[in-house]
Coordinates of C-alpha atoms in Angstrom, one line a residue:
X1 CA 40.8 139.7 -13.4
X2 CA 38.7 142.8 -13.5
X3 CA 39.4 144.1 -10.0
X4 CA 36.6 146.7 -10.2
X5 CA 33.9 144.4 -11.4
X6 CA 34.7 141.5 -9.1
X7 CA 35.1 143.8 -6.0
X8 CA 31.7 145.4 -6.8
X9 CA 30.1 142.0 -7.1
X10 CA 31.7 140.7 -3.9
X11 CA 30.6 143.7 -1.9
X12 CA 27.1 143.5 -3.3
X13 CA 26.9 139.9 -2.1
X14 CA 28.3 140.7 1.3
X15 CA 25.9 143.6 1.8
X16 CA 23.0 141.2 1.0
X17 CA 24.2 138.7 3.6
X18 CA 25.4 136.0 1.3
X19 CA 27.7 133.5 3.0
X20 CA 31.4 134.0 2.5
X21 CA 31.8 130.5 1.0
X22 CA 29.2 131.3 -1.6
X23 CA 31.2 134.5 -2.4
X24 CA 34.3 132.4 -2.8
X25 CA 32.6 130.1 -5.2
X26 CA 31.3 133.1 -7.2
X27 CA 34.9 134.5 -7.3
X28 CA 36.2 131.1 -8.6
X29 CA 33.7 131.3 -11.5
X30 CA 34.2 135.0 -12.1
X31 CA 37.9 134.3 -12.9
X32 CA 37.0 131.6 -15.4
X33 CA 34.4 133.9 -17.0
X34 CA 36.9 136.7 -17.5
X35 CA 39.4 134.2 -19.0
X36 CA 36.7 133.3 -21.6
X37 CA 36.0 129.8 -20.2
X38 CA 32.6 128.6 -21.5
X39 CA 32.6 125.1 -20.1
X40 CA 32.7 123.6 -23.6
X41 CA 33.3 119.8 -23.7
X42 CA 34.4 118.7 -27.3
X43 CA 33.5 115.3 -28.5
X44 CA 37.1 114.2 -29.0
X45 CA 37.8 114.7 -25.2
X46 CA 35.2 112.0 -24.2
X47 CA 34.1 108.5 -24.7
X48 CA 30.5 107.4 -24.6
X49 CA 29.3 105.8 -21.4
X50 CA 27.7 102.5 -22.6
X51 CA 27.6 100.0 -19.7
X52 CA 25.9 101.4 -16.6
X53 CA 24.0 98.9 -14.3
X54 CA 20.2 98.7 -14.8
X55 CA 17.7 98.9 -11.9
X56 CA 15.7 96.0 -13.4
X57 CA 18.7 93.7 -12.8
X58 CA 19.1 94.7 -9.1
X59 CA 18.0 92.5 -6.2
X60 CA 18.1 93.7 -2.6
X61 CA 17.7 92.5 1.0
X62 CA 14.5 94.1 2.4
X63 CA 16.1 94.4 5.8
X64 CA 19.1 96.3 4.4
X65 CA 16.7 98.5 2.4
X66 CA 14.8 99.4 5.6
X67 CA 18.1 100.2 7.4
X68 CA 19.3 102.5 4.6
X69 CA 15.9 104.2 4.2
X70 CA 16.0 105.3 7.8
X71 CA 19.2 107.1 7.1
X72 CA 17.9 108.8 4.0
X73 CA 16.8 112.5 3.5
X74 CA 14.8 113.6 0.5
X75 CA 15.9 116.9 -0.9
X76 CA 13.7 118.6 -3.5
X77 CA 14.9 121.4 -5.7
X78 CA 12.3 124.1 -5.6
X79 CA 13.9 127.3 -6.8
X80 CA 12.2 127.4 -10.2
X81 CA 9.5 130.0 -11.1
X82 CA 8.2 128.4 -14.3
X83 CA 9.0 131.5 -16.3
X84 CA 9.1 129.5 -19.5
X85 CA 5.3 128.9 -19.0
X86 CA 4.7 132.6 -18.0
X87 CA 4.6 132.0 -14.3
X88 CA 6.0 134.4 -11.6
X89 CA 5.7 132.1 -8.6
X90 CA 7.1 128.8 -7.5
X91 CA 6.4 126.3 -10.3
X92 CA 5.7 123.6 -7.7
X93 CA 2.5 125.5 -6.8
X94 CA 0.9 124.8 -10.1
X95 CA -2.1 122.5 -9.9
X96 CA -1.3 119.2 -11.6
X97 CA -4.1 116.6 -10.9
X98 CA -7.3 116.7 -8.9
X99 CA -6.6 120.2 -7.7
X100 CA -3.3 119.0 -6.2
X101 CA -0.1 120.9 -6.9
X102 CA 3.4 119.4 -7.6
X103 CA 4.1 120.3 -3.9
X104 CA 1.1 118.5 -2.6
X105 CA 1.9 115.3 -4.5
X106 CA 5.6 115.4 -3.5
X107 CA 4.6 115.7 0.1
X108 CA 2.0 112.9 -0.1
X109 CA 4.6 110.6 -1.8
X110 CA 7.0 111.1 1.1
X111 CA 4.3 110.7 3.8
X112 CA 3.1 107.5 2.1
X113 CA 6.7 106.2 2.0
X114 CA 7.0 106.9 5.7
X115 CA 3.9 105.0 6.5
X116 CA 4.9 102.1 4.3
X117 CA 8.5 101.7 5.7
X118 CA 8.2 103.3 9.3
X119 CA 11.2 105.4 8.4
X120 CA 12.0 109.0 9.4
X121 CA 12.5 110.1 5.8
X122 CA 12.6 113.9 6.1
X123 CA 11.6 116.0 3.1
X124 CA 13.6 119.3 2.8
X125 CA 13.2 121.8 0.0
X126 CA 16.0 123.9 -1.5
X127 CA 14.2 127.2 -2.2
X128 CA 15.4 130.3 -3.9
X129 CA 14.8 133.8 -2.6
X130 CA 11.9 134.0 -4.9
X131 CA 10.1 130.8 -3.9
X132 CA 10.7 130.5 -0.2
X133 CA 7.9 132.4 1.4
X134 CA 5.0 131.0 -0.7
X135 CA 6.4 127.5 -0.4
X136 CA 6.6 127.5 3.4
X137 CA 3.1 129.0 3.5
X138 CA 1.8 126.2 1.3
X139 CA 3.4 123.6 3.6
X140 CA 1.6 124.8 6.7
X141 CA -1.3 122.5 5.9
X142 CA 1.1 119.5 6.5
X143 CA 1.8 119.7 10.3
X144 CA 3.2 116.1 10.3
X145 CA 5.8 116.8 7.6
X146 CA 8.5 118.2 9.8
X147 CA 10.9 115.6 11.3
X148 CA 12.2 116.6 14.8
X149 CA 14.0 120.0 14.7
X150 CA 15.0 119.6 11.0
X151 CA 13.9 122.6 8.9
X152 CA 11.5 122.2 6.0
X153 CA 13.8 124.1 3.7
X154 CA 17.2 125.7 3.2
X155 CA 17.9 128.7 1.0
X156 CA 19.8 128.6 -2.3
X157 CA 22.4 131.3 -2.5
X158 CA 22.1 134.3 -4.8
X159 CA 24.6 136.2 -6.9
X160 CA 24.5 139.3 -9.0
X161 CA 23.9 139.2 -12.7
X162 CA 26.9 140.6 -14.6
X163 CA 26.8 142.9 -17.5
X164 CA 28.0 141.1 -20.6
X165 CA 30.0 144.1 -21.8
X166 CA 32.2 144.8 -18.7
X167 CA 31.3 142.0 -16.1
X168 CA 30.2 144.5 -13.5
X169 CA 27.0 143.9 -11.5
X170 CA 24.0 145.0 -13.5
X171 CA 21.8 147.8 -12.1
X172 CA 18.0 147.6 -12.8
X173 CA 16.1 150.2 -10.7
X174 CA 12.8 149.2 -12.3
X175 CA 13.0 145.9 -10.4
X176 CA 16.1 145.5 -8.2
X177 CA 15.2 141.8 -7.6
X178 CA 16.0 141.2 -11.2
X179 CA 19.6 142.2 -10.5
X180 CA 20.0 138.9 -8.8
X181 CA 19.9 135.3 -9.9
X182 CA 20.4 131.9 -8.3
X183 CA 23.7 130.2 -9.2
X184 CA 22.1 127.1 -10.8
X185 CA 21.3 123.9 -8.9
X186 CA 25.0 123.2 -8.6
X187 CA 24.8 125.5 -5.6
X188 CA 23.1 122.7 -3.6
X189 CA 26.4 121.5 -2.2
X190 CA 27.5 125.0 -1.1
X191 CA 24.0 125.8 0.3
X192 CA 23.9 122.6 2.3
X193 CA 27.2 123.5 4.0
X194 CA 26.7 127.2 4.5
X195 CA 23.1 126.8 5.9
X196 CA 24.4 124.3 8.5
X197 CA 22.0 121.7 7.3
X198 CA 24.6 119.2 6.2
X199 CA 26.2 119.2 9.7
X200 CA 22.8 118.9 11.3
X201 CA 21.8 115.9 9.2
X202 CA 25.1 114.1 9.9
X203 CA 24.7 114.8 13.7
X204 CA 21.2 113.2 13.6
X205 CA 22.4 110.0 11.9
X206 CA 21.4 110.7 8.3
X207 CA 24.0 109.3 5.8
X208 CA 22.4 109.5 2.4
X209 CA 20.5 112.0 0.3
X210 CA 18.1 111.5 -2.7
X211 CA 17.7 114.7 -4.8
X212 CA 15.3 115.5 -7.6
X213 CA 13.5 118.5 -9.2
X214 CA 10.1 119.6 -8.0
X215 CA 8.6 119.4 -11.5
X216 CA 9.5 115.7 -11.8
X217 CA 6.8 113.7 -10.0
X218 CA 8.4 110.4 -11.1
X219 CA 11.2 110.5 -8.5
X220 CA 9.1 108.6 -5.8
X221 CA 11.2 107.7 -2.7
X222 CA 12.7 104.3 -3.5
X223 CA 14.0 101.8 -0.9
X224 CA 15.3 99.6 -3.8
X225 CA 17.6 102.4 -5.2
X226 CA 18.6 103.5 -1.7
X227 CA 19.7 99.9 -0.9
X228 CA 21.5 99.5 -4.2
X229 CA 23.3 102.8 -3.7
X230 CA 24.4 102.1 -0.2
X231 CA 25.6 98.6 -1.3
X232 CA 27.9 100.0 -4.0
X233 CA 29.8 102.1 -1.4
X234 CA 29.9 104.8 -4.0
X235 CA 30.0 108.4 -2.9
X236 CA 27.6 109.6 -5.6
X237 CA 25.3 108.2 -8.2
X238 CA 23.1 109.5 -11.0
X239 CA 19.9 108.1 -12.4
X240 CA 19.8 107.7 -16.2
X241 CA 17.1 106.7 -18.7
X242 CA 17.5 105.3 -22.1
X243 CA 17.4 107.9 -24.8
X244 CA 14.7 108.1 -27.5
X245 CA 14.6 110.6 -30.4
X246 CA 12.5 112.8 -28.2
X247 CA 15.4 113.1 -25.6
X248 CA 18.1 114.4 -27.9
X249 CA 18.4 117.7 -26.0
X250 CA 18.9 116.0 -22.6
X251 CA 22.3 116.0 -20.9
X252 CA 24.3 112.8 -20.9
X253 CA 27.1 111.2 -19.0
X254 CA 30.4 110.4 -20.7
X255 CA 33.9 109.2 -19.8
X256 CA 36.6 111.8 -19.9
X257 CA 39.6 110.5 -21.8
X258 CA 42.4 112.2 -19.8
X259 CA 41.4 110.7 -16.4
X260 CA 38.7 108.1 -17.0
X261 CA 36.1 110.0 -14.8
X262 CA 32.4 110.1 -15.5
X263 CA 31.3 113.6 -16.4
X264 CA 28.1 115.3 -17.3
X265 CA 27.7 117.2 -20.6
X266 CA 24.8 119.4 -21.3
X267 CA 23.6 121.2 -24.5
X268 CA 25.3 124.5 -23.4
X269 CA 28.6 122.6 -23.0
X270 CA 28.6 121.1 -26.5
X271 CA 30.3 123.0 -29.4
X272 CA 27.6 124.1 -31.8
X273 CA 29.3 122.3 -34.7
X274 CA 29.3 119.0 -32.7
X275 CA 25.6 118.9 -31.8
X276 CA 25.1 116.0 -34.1
X277 CA 27.2 113.9 -31.8
X278 CA 25.3 115.2 -28.7
X279 CA 21.9 114.5 -30.2
X280 CA 22.8 111.0 -31.4
X281 CA 20.8 108.7 -29.1
X282 CA 22.8 105.7 -30.4
X283 CA 26.2 107.2 -29.7
X284 CA 25.2 108.5 -26.3
X285 CA 22.3 106.1 -25.4
X286 CA 21.4 107.3 -21.9
X287 CA 20.3 110.8 -20.7
X288 CA 20.7 112.3 -17.2
X289 CA 17.5 112.6 -15.2
X290 CA 18.8 115.0 -12.6
X291 CA 17.7 112.4 -9.9
X292 CA 20.8 112.1 -7.8
X293 CA 22.1 110.1 -4.7
X294 CA 25.0 111.1 -2.6
X295 CA 26.7 110.0 0.6
X296 CA 26.5 112.9 3.1
X297 CA 29.7 112.0 4.9
X298 CA 31.7 111.8 1.7
X299 CA 30.2 115.1 0.5
X300 CA 31.2 116.7 3.8
X301 CA 34.7 115.5 3.4
X302 CA 35.0 116.8 -0.2
X303 CA 33.7 120.2 0.8
X304 CA 36.1 120.5 3.7
X305 CA 39.0 119.4 1.5
X306 CA 38.1 122.0 -1.1
X307 CA 37.2 124.8 1.4
X308 CA 33.6 124.8 0.1
X309 CA 34.5 125.3 -3.5
X310 CA 33.5 122.2 -5.4
X311 CA 34.9 123.5 -8.7
X312 CA 32.1 122.3 -10.9
X313 CA 32.3 123.2 -14.6
X314 CA 31.1 126.7 -15.4
X315 CA 27.9 127.3 -17.3
X316 CA 27.7 130.8 -18.8
X317 CA 24.1 131.6 -19.2
X318 CA 23.4 134.6 -21.5
X319 CA 20.2 136.5 -20.9
X320 CA 18.6 139.9 -20.6
X321 CA 18.4 141.3 -17.1
X322 CA 14.6 141.4 -17.5
X323 CA 13.8 138.2 -19.4
X324 CA 10.5 139.7 -20.6
X325 CA 12.3 142.7 -22.1
X326 CA 14.7 141.9 -24.9
X327 CA 15.8 145.5 -25.0
X328 CA 17.1 145.3 -21.4
X329 CA 20.9 145.0 -20.9
X330 CA 22.4 141.6 -21.8
X331 CA 23.9 139.8 -18.8
X332 CA 25.8 136.7 -17.8
X333 CA 24.4 134.4 -15.1
X334 CA 27.2 132.3 -13.7
X335 CA 25.7 128.8 -13.1
X336 CA 26.7 125.2 -12.5
X337 CA 24.8 121.9 -12.7
X338 CA 24.5 119.7 -9.6
X339 CA 24.9 116.6 -11.8
X340 CA 28.3 117.8 -12.8
X341 CA 29.6 116.9 -9.3
X342 CA 29.8 113.3 -10.6
X343 CA 33.4 114.2 -11.8
X344 CA 34.4 115.4 -8.3
X345 CA 33.9 112.1 -6.5
X346 CA 36.3 109.1 -6.8
X347 CA 34.2 106.0 -7.6
X348 CA 31.0 107.9 -8.6
X349 CA 28.5 105.7 -10.6
X350 CA 25.1 105.7 -12.2
X351 CA 22.1 103.4 -12.8
X352 CA 19.6 103.1 -15.6
X353 CA 16.0 103.4 -14.3
X354 CA 12.6 103.1 -15.9
X355 CA 11.0 106.1 -17.6
X356 CA 8.4 106.2 -14.8
X357 CA 11.1 108.0 -12.7
X358 CA 11.4 110.8 -15.2
X359 CA 8.1 112.7 -15.7
X360 CA 9.2 116.4 -15.8
X361 CA 6.9 119.2 -16.8
X362 CA 8.9 121.7 -18.8
X363 CA 6.1 122.9 -21.1
X364 CA 2.3 123.0 -21.3
X365 CA 2.3 120.0 -23.6
X366 CA 3.9 118.0 -20.7
X367 CA 1.3 119.4 -18.3
X368 CA -1.5 118.3 -20.6
X369 CA -0.2 114.7 -20.6
X370 CA 0.3 114.6 -16.8
X371 CA -3.3 115.9 -16.2
X372 CA -4.8 113.5 -18.7
X373 CA -6.1 109.9 -18.3
X374 CA -2.7 108.6 -19.6
X375 CA -1.7 108.7 -16.0
X376 CA -3.3 107.9 -12.6
X377 CA -2.2 108.3 -9.0
X378 CA -1.8 105.1 -7.1
X379 CA -1.7 104.5 -3.3
X380 CA 1.9 105.7 -3.2
X381 CA 0.7 108.9 -4.9
X382 CA 2.9 108.0 -7.8
X383 CA 1.9 108.7 -11.3
X384 CA 1.3 105.4 -13.1
X385 CA 1.1 105.1 -16.8
X386 CA -2.2 103.7 -17.9
X387 CA -1.3 102.9 -21.6
X388 CA 1.5 101.0 -23.2
X389 CA 2.9 104.1 -25.0
X390 CA 2.6 107.8 -24.1
X391 CA 1.1 109.7 -27.0
X392 CA 3.2 112.5 -28.6
X393 CA 1.6 115.9 -27.9
X394 CA 2.5 119.1 -29.9
X395 CA 0.7 122.4 -29.1
X396 CA 0.9 125.6 -31.1
X397 CA 3.2 128.0 -29.3
X398 CA 1.2 131.3 -29.1
X399 CA -2.2 130.0 -27.8
X400 CA -0.8 127.4 -25.4
X401 CA 2.8 128.2 -24.3
X402 CA 1.9 130.4 -21.3
X403 CA -0.2 128.9 -18.5
X404 CA -2.6 131.8 -18.5
X405 CA -3.4 131.1 -22.1
X406 CA -3.3 127.4 -21.8
X407 CA -5.9 127.1 -19.0
X408 CA -8.8 128.9 -20.7
X409 CA -8.6 126.6 -23.7
X410 CA -9.5 123.6 -21.5
X411 CA -12.4 125.0 -19.5
X412 CA -13.9 121.6 -19.0
X413 CA -10.8 119.6 -18.4
X414 CA -8.2 117.8 -20.5
X415 CA -9.5 115.5 -23.3
X416 CA -9.1 111.7 -23.0
X417 CA -5.8 110.6 -24.5
X418 CA -5.8 106.9 -23.6
X419 CA -6.5 105.9 -27.2
X420 CA -4.3 108.5 -28.9
X421 CA -1.0 107.9 -30.5
X422 CA -0.4 111.6 -31.2
X423 CA -2.1 115.0 -30.9
X424 CA -0.9 117.9 -33.0
X425 CA -2.7 121.2 -32.3
X426 CA -1.6 123.7 -34.9
X427 CA -4.1 126.5 -34.3
X428 CA -6.0 128.1 -31.5
X429 CA -8.6 125.6 -30.3
X430 CA -10.8 125.5 -27.3
X431 CA -11.9 122.1 -26.0
X432 CA -15.4 121.2 -24.8
X433 CA -16.2 118.6 -22.2
X434 CA -15.6 114.9 -22.6
X435 CA -13.5 115.1 -25.8
X436 CA -11.8 111.9 -26.8
X437 CA -8.6 111.9 -28.9
X438 CA -7.8 108.6 -30.7
X439 CA -5.2 107.5 -33.2
X440 CA -3.3 110.4 -34.8
X441 CA -5.2 113.6 -34.3
X442 CA -4.4 116.9 -36.1
X443 CA -6.3 120.1 -35.4
X444 CA -5.5 122.6 -38.1
X445 CA -4.2 126.2 -38.1
X446 CA -7.7 127.6 -38.6
X447 CA -8.6 127.1 -34.9
X448 CA -12.1 127.0 -33.4
X449 CA -13.9 125.0 -30.9
X450 CA -13.9 121.2 -30.3
X451 CA -17.5 120.5 -29.3
X452 CA -18.3 118.6 -26.1
X453 CA -18.4 114.8 -26.6
X454 CA -16.4 115.0 -29.8
X455 CA -14.0 112.2 -31.0
X456 CA -11.0 113.6 -32.7
X457 CA -8.5 111.5 -34.7
X458 CA -7.8 109.5 -37.8
X459 CA -7.2 105.8 -37.3
X460 CA -8.2 104.2 -34.0
X461 CA -5.2 103.3 -31.9
X462 CA -4.3 99.6 -31.5

C-alpha cells in the first residue's frame, strides 16, 4: 500500500472533520484500488435472477400495513448536482411541473401519505456537502415536514479525489472544492451510523427505511410494499422493473455462483467484452431501480459486526478533477453503490414493481416527458401516466443537453405528446405555443421554429 498517498488522504479527511469510520471505509477501498481491483463481475461467475416475486401478486392486511407504515422512515438521496445537464446546484431544485421542483413534489407526496394513513412517516434527505445549504433553505417553506426532533437531513461523507498516476490526493487551487467528491450512494450506511441518525431512529421506534433517488418521482410512499417487506422478515429488499430494450444500460441483480447470494452488477462492473450479456434483456430480464427497503435493526447489527465497514464492491470512477476541463489531471473517485449491499445481508430479497415506480430524470429528454401531458399529478402528488405507452423522445445533443440551452427552446411550454409514438429532434428547433406532436415525428437537422399551434407528425397514433 502506498504509505505516503494513503497517509496524506487520511490526514486530509481528518483535517476536514470526516468521521473516523468513514476514513476507515476509505482506507479499505484504497487498499483495493492499489491492488488493481476494479470491481469487475464476469458473466461466468453469476447466474441470471429469474424468479423474483411481483407486486401485482401481493395481497396485504390493511391493519398490518398501517402498523408497519408508522415504523417507516423515508430517506431520499439528494447529493446530486445534475452536472450531466449542466447544473451546478442540487438537481432536486429543478422545476418539474407547474413550477414545482423535484423537492416540492417529494415533500408533497410524503405529506399526502401522512394525511392518508395518519402515520408519522418522517422524510429525511441525505445531502452532500454541495447540496445541503440550498436544500435546507428550500425546505423552510414546509414547517410541518419535521417529525419531532428528527433532523430533515444528514450529510453524506466526503473523500479526496486521487491522482490516477500516483494515488495521492489531487490538488486543484483553482477550486479546492473540486479536490473532494462524495463516495457514491453506498455511503448511506456509513453516514447513517456516523451521523447518529440510525441510533436516533431506532430509539424512537422506527424499524424500516424506504430509500430512493431525488430525481425519481415514481417512488411514492407505499404501504403495500412496506407491509410486504415487513411480512417477509427479510433484512433488505430491492425494487426491480422488467427490462425493455431501452433499459439495457441499467444495473441488474444476479445470483453469485460461489455462495448463492443476490448481487448487483452495474455497467462499470461488467468486462467490456461481455457487455452483450449485460445488455441482453432476455438473459437478465429485470433491472435495479435503486428503490430500496431495509430493516434498521438488522442494518445496525451488520454495521456493528463489521465495525462500520460494509465492504461493498469497489467502483473505480475515472474522471478529470474538473469535469468541465478535460485537460485537468485525471483522478480516481472511490465509490460504491448502495444497492450492492444486497450481498451483505443473509436472506435479502427483491420484488418486481410497475414502471410507474421508476420515473428518473437523467437527461433533458426525460425532463421533457415528465413535464408533458403524458403525465399528470394525482391527489397523492404521484405522476400518473395518461397514455397507454410513453412515447420515445430523442433530442439532439448540442441544442438540448444542457438545461440552460434546453429551456429557451420551449419558451411557451412543452408540446402535447399524448398522441405521439415518438419524437426525434435532430436539429436546433424552438417550439411555439400549443404545439401537438402525433404519431412518429421527426424534426430534421436544418433546425428552425415550430410555429404556435402546429401539428407535427406522420401517421396519427392509434
